[in-house]
mmCIF file of C-alpha atoms and ligand atoms in Angstrom:
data_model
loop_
_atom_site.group_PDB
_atom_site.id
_atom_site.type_symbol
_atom_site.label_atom_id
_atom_site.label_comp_id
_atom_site.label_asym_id
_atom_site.label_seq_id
_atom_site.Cartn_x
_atom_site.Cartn_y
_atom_site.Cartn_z
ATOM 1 C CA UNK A 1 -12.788 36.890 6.366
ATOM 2 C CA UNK A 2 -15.647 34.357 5.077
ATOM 3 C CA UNK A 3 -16.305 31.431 6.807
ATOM 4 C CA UNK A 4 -15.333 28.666 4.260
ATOM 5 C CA UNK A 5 -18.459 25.976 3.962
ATOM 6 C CA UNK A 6 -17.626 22.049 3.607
ATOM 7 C CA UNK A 7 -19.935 20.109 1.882
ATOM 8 C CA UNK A 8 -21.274 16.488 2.486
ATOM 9 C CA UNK A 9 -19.372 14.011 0.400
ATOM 10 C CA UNK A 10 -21.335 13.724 -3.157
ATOM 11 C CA UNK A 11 -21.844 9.839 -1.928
ATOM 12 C CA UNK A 12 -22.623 9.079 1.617
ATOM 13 C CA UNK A 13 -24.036 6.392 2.046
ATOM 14 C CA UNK A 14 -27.934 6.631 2.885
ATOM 15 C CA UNK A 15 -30.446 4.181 3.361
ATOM 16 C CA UNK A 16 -32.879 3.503 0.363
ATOM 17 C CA UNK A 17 -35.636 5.555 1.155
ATOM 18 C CA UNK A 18 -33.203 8.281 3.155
ATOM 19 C CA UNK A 19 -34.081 12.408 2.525
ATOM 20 C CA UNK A 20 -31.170 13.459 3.704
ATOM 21 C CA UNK A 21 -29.355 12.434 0.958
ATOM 22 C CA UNK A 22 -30.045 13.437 -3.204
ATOM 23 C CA UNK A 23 -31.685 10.829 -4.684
ATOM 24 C CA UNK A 24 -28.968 10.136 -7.627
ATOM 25 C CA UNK A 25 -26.415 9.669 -4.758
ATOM 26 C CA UNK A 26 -28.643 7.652 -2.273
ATOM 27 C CA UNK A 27 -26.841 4.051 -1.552
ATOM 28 C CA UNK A 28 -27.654 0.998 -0.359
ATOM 29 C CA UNK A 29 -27.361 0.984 3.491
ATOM 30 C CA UNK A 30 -26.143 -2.457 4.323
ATOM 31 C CA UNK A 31 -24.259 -2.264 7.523
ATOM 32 C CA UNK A 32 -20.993 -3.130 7.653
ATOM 33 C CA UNK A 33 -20.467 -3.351 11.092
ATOM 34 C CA UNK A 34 -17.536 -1.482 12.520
ATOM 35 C CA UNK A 35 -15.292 -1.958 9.146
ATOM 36 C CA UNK A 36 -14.995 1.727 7.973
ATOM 37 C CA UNK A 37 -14.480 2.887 11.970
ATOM 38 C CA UNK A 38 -11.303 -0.038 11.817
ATOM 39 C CA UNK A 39 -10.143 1.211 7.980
ATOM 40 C CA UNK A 40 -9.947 4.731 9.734
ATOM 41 C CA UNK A 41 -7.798 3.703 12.485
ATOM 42 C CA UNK A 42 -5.822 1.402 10.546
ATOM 43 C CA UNK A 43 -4.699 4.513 8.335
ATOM 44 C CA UNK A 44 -3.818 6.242 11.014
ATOM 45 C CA UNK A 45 -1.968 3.509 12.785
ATOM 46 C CA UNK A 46 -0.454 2.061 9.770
ATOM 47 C CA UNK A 47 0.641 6.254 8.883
ATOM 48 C CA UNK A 48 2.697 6.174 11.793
ATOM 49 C CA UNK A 49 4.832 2.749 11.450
ATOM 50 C CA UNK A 50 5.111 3.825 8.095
ATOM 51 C CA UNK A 51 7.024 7.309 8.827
ATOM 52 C CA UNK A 52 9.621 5.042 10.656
ATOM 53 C CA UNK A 53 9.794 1.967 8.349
ATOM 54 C CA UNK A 54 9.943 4.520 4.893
ATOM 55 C CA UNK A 55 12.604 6.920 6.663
ATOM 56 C CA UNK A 56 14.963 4.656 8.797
ATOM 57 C CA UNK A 57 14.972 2.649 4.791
ATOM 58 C CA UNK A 58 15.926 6.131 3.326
ATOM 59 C CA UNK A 59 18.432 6.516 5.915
ATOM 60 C CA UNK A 60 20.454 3.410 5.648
ATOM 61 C CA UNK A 61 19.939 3.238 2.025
ATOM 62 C CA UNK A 62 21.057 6.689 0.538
ATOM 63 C CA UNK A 63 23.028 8.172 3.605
ATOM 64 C CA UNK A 64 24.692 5.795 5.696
ATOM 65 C CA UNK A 65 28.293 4.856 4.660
ATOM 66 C CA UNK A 66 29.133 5.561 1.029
ATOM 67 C CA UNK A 67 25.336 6.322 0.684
ATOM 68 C CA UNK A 68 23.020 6.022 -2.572
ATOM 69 C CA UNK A 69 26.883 5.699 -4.472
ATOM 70 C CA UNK A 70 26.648 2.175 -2.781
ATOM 71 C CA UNK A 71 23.184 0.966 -3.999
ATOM 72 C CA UNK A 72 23.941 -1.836 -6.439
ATOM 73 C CA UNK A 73 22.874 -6.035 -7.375
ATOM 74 C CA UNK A 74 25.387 -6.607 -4.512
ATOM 75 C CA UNK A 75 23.848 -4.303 -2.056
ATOM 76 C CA UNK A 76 19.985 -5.937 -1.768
ATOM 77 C CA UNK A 77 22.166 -8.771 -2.012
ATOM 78 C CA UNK A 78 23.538 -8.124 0.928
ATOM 79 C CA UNK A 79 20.538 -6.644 2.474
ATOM 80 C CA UNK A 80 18.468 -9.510 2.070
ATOM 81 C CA UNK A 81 21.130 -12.002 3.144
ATOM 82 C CA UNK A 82 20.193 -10.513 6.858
ATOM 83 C CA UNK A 83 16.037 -11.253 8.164
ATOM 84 C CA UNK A 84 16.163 -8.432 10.081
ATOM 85 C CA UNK A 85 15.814 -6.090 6.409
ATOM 86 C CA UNK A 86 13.889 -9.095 5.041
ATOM 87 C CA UNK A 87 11.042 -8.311 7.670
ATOM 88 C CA UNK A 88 11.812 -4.664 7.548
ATOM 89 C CA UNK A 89 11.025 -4.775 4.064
ATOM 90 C CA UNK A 90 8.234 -7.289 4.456
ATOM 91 C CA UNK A 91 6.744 -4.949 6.791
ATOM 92 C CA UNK A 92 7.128 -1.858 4.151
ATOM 93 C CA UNK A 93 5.820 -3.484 1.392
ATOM 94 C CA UNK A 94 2.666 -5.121 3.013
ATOM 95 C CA UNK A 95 1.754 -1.592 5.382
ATOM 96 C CA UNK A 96 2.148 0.274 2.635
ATOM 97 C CA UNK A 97 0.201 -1.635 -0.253
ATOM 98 C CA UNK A 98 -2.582 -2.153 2.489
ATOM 99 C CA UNK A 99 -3.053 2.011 2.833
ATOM 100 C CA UNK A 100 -2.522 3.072 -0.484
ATOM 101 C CA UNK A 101 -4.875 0.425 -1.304
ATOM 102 C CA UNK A 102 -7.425 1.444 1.397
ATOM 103 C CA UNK A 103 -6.885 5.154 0.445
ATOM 104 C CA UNK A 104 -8.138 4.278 -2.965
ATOM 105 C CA UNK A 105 -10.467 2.493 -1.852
ATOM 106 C CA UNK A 106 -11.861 5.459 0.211
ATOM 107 C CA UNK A 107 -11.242 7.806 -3.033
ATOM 108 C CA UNK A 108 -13.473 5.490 -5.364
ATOM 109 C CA UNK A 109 -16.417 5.161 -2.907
ATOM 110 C CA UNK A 110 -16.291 9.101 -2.865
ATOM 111 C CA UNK A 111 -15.620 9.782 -6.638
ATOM 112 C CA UNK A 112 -17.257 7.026 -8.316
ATOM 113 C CA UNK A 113 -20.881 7.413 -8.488
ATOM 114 C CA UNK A 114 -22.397 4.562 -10.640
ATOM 115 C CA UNK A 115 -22.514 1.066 -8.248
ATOM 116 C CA UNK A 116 -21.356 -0.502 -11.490
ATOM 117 C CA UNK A 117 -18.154 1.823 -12.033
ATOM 118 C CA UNK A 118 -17.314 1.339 -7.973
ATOM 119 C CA UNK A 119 -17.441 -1.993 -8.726
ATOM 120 C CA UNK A 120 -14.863 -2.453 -11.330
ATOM 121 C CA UNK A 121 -12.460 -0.194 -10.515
ATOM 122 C CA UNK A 122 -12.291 -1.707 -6.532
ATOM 123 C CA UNK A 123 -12.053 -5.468 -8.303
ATOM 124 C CA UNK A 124 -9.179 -3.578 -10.522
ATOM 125 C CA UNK A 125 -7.526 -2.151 -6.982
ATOM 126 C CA UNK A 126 -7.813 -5.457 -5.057
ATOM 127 C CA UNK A 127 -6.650 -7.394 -8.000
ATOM 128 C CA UNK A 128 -3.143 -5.796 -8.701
ATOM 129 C CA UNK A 129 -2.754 -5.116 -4.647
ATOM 130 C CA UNK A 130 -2.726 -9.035 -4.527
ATOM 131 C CA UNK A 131 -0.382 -9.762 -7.527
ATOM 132 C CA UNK A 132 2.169 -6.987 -6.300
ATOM 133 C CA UNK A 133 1.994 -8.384 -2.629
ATOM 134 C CA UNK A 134 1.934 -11.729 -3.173
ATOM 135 C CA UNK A 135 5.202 -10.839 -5.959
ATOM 136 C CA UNK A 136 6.534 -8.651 -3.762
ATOM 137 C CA UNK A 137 6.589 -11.179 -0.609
ATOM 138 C CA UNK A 138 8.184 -14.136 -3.170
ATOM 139 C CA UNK A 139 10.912 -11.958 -4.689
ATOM 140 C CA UNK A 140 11.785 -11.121 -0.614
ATOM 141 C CA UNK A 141 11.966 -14.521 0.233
ATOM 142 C CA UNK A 142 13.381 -16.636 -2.642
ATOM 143 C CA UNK A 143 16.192 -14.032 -3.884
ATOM 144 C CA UNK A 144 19.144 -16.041 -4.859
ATOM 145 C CA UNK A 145 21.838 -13.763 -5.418
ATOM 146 C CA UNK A 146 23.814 -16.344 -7.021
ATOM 147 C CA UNK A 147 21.634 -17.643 -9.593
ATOM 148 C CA UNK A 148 22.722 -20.781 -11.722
ATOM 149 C CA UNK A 149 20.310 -21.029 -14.502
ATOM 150 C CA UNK A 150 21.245 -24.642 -16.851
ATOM 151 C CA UNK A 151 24.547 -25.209 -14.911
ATOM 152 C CA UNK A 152 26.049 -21.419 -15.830
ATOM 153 C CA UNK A 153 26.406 -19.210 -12.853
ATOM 154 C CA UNK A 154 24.973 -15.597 -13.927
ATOM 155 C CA UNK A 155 27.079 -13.017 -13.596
ATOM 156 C CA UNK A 156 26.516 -11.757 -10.006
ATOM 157 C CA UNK A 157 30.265 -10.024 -9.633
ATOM 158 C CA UNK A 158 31.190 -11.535 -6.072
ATOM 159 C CA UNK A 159 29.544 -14.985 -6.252
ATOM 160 C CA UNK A 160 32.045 -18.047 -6.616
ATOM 161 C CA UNK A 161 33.054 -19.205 -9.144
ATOM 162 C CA UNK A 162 31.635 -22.728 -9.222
HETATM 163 C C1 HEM B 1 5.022 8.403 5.404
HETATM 164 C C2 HEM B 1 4.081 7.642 5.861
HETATM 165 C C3 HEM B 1 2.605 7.908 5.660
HETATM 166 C C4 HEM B 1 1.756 8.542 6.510
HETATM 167 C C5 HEM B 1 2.088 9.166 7.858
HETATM 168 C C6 HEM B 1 0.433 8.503 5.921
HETATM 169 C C7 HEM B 1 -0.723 8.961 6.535
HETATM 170 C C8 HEM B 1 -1.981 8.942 5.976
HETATM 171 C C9 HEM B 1 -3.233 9.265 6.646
HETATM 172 C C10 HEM B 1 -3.370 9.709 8.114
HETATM 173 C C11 HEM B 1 -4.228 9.132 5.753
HETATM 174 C C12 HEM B 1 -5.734 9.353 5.991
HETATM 175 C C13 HEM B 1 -6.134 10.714 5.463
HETATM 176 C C14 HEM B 1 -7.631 10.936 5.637
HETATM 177 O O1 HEM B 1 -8.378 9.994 5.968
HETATM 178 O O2 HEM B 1 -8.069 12.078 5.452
HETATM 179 C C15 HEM B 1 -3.634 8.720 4.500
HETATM 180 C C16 HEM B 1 -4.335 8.531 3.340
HETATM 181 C C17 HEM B 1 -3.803 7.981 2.198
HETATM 182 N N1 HEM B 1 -2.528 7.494 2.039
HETATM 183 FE FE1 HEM B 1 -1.038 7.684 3.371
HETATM 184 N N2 HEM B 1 0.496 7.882 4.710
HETATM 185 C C18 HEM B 1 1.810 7.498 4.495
HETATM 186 C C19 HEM B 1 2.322 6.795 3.409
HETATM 187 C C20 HEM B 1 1.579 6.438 2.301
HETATM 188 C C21 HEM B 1 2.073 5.607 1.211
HETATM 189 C C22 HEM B 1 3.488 4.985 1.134
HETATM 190 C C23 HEM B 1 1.054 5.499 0.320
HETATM 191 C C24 HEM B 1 1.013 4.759 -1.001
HETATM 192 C C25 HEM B 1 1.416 3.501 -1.098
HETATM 193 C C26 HEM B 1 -0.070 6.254 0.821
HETATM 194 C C27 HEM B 1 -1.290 6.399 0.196
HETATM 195 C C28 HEM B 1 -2.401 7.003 0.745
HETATM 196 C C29 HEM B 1 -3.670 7.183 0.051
HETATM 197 C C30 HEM B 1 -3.984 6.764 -1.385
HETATM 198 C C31 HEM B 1 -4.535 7.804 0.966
HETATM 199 C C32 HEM B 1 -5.998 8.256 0.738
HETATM 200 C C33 HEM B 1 -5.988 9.728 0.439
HETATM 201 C C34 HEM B 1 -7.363 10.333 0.543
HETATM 202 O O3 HEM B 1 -8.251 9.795 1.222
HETATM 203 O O4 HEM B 1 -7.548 11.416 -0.054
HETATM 204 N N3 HEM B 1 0.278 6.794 2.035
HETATM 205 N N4 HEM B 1 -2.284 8.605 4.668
#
């Protein structure tokens, strides 16, 4: 059996001025404190919480009762009528936009090797993590399932009639 050999990430980061590291890949070693060591822990932390909040949603969602045969307007209705599912699914949506987006963020400063390219593609990350959280978080909170747009009630099935 051969003993299998992993190598250094392409882009470690490296002082200016480091050997250790191939010039084309050498970075600029600002410190950033203890951030990475937290960003590791978080993913691990964040990993766990996740298995329950992503599993206990399948569970209740496609087996419980009548199961995925029940899923309907009426049903995240009826969901979000309750704040115990509004957190549950505040919770979901923010832990798990946080590490996917961290992930990324992890994959880019390994793949991407141009300062420029890193650049971009983390303001492109950050920029649609905000816009889906920040949409995400509204549509939890203001969902009306009755909606009356202009004085007509939409057609919701078990609203009221007005
Ligand atoms: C079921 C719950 C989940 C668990 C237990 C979990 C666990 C983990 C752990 C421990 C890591 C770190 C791996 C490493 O550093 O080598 C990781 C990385 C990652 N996770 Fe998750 N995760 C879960 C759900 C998710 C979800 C829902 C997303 C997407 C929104 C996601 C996206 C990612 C990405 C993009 C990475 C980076 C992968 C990489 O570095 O190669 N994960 N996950």
């Amino acid at each position: 059996m051969s003993a299998t050999e992993i190598k250094s990430p392409r882009s470690a980061v490296a002082k200016v001025g480091s050997n250790r590291i191939a010039p084309q890949y050498r970075r600029n070693g600002s410190s950033k404190g203890n951030f990475e060591m937290l960003a590791w822990l978080f993913m691990r932390l964040s990993g766990v919480v996740l298995v329950v909040l992503i599993f206990g949603h399948l569970f209740v969602n496609l087996l419980v009762g009548d199961g995925i045969h029940a899923i309907d307007f009426g049903f995240v209705a009826g969901k979000w009528a309750d704040p115990f599912w509004q957190i549950w699914d505040l919770a979901m949506l923010w832990l798990a936009m946080l590490h996917g987006t961290n992930g990324v963020r992890t994959i880019i400063n390994d793949y991407a090797e141009k300062d420029a390219t890193r650049l971009w593609l983390k303001i492109v990350l950050y920029a649609a993590t905000t816009v889906i959280i920040i949409l995400g978080t509204l549509v939890i909170f203001t969902f009306d399932p009755c909606p009356v747009v202009n004085g007509v009630q939409l057609p919701g099935g078990f609203c009221p009639v007005p």
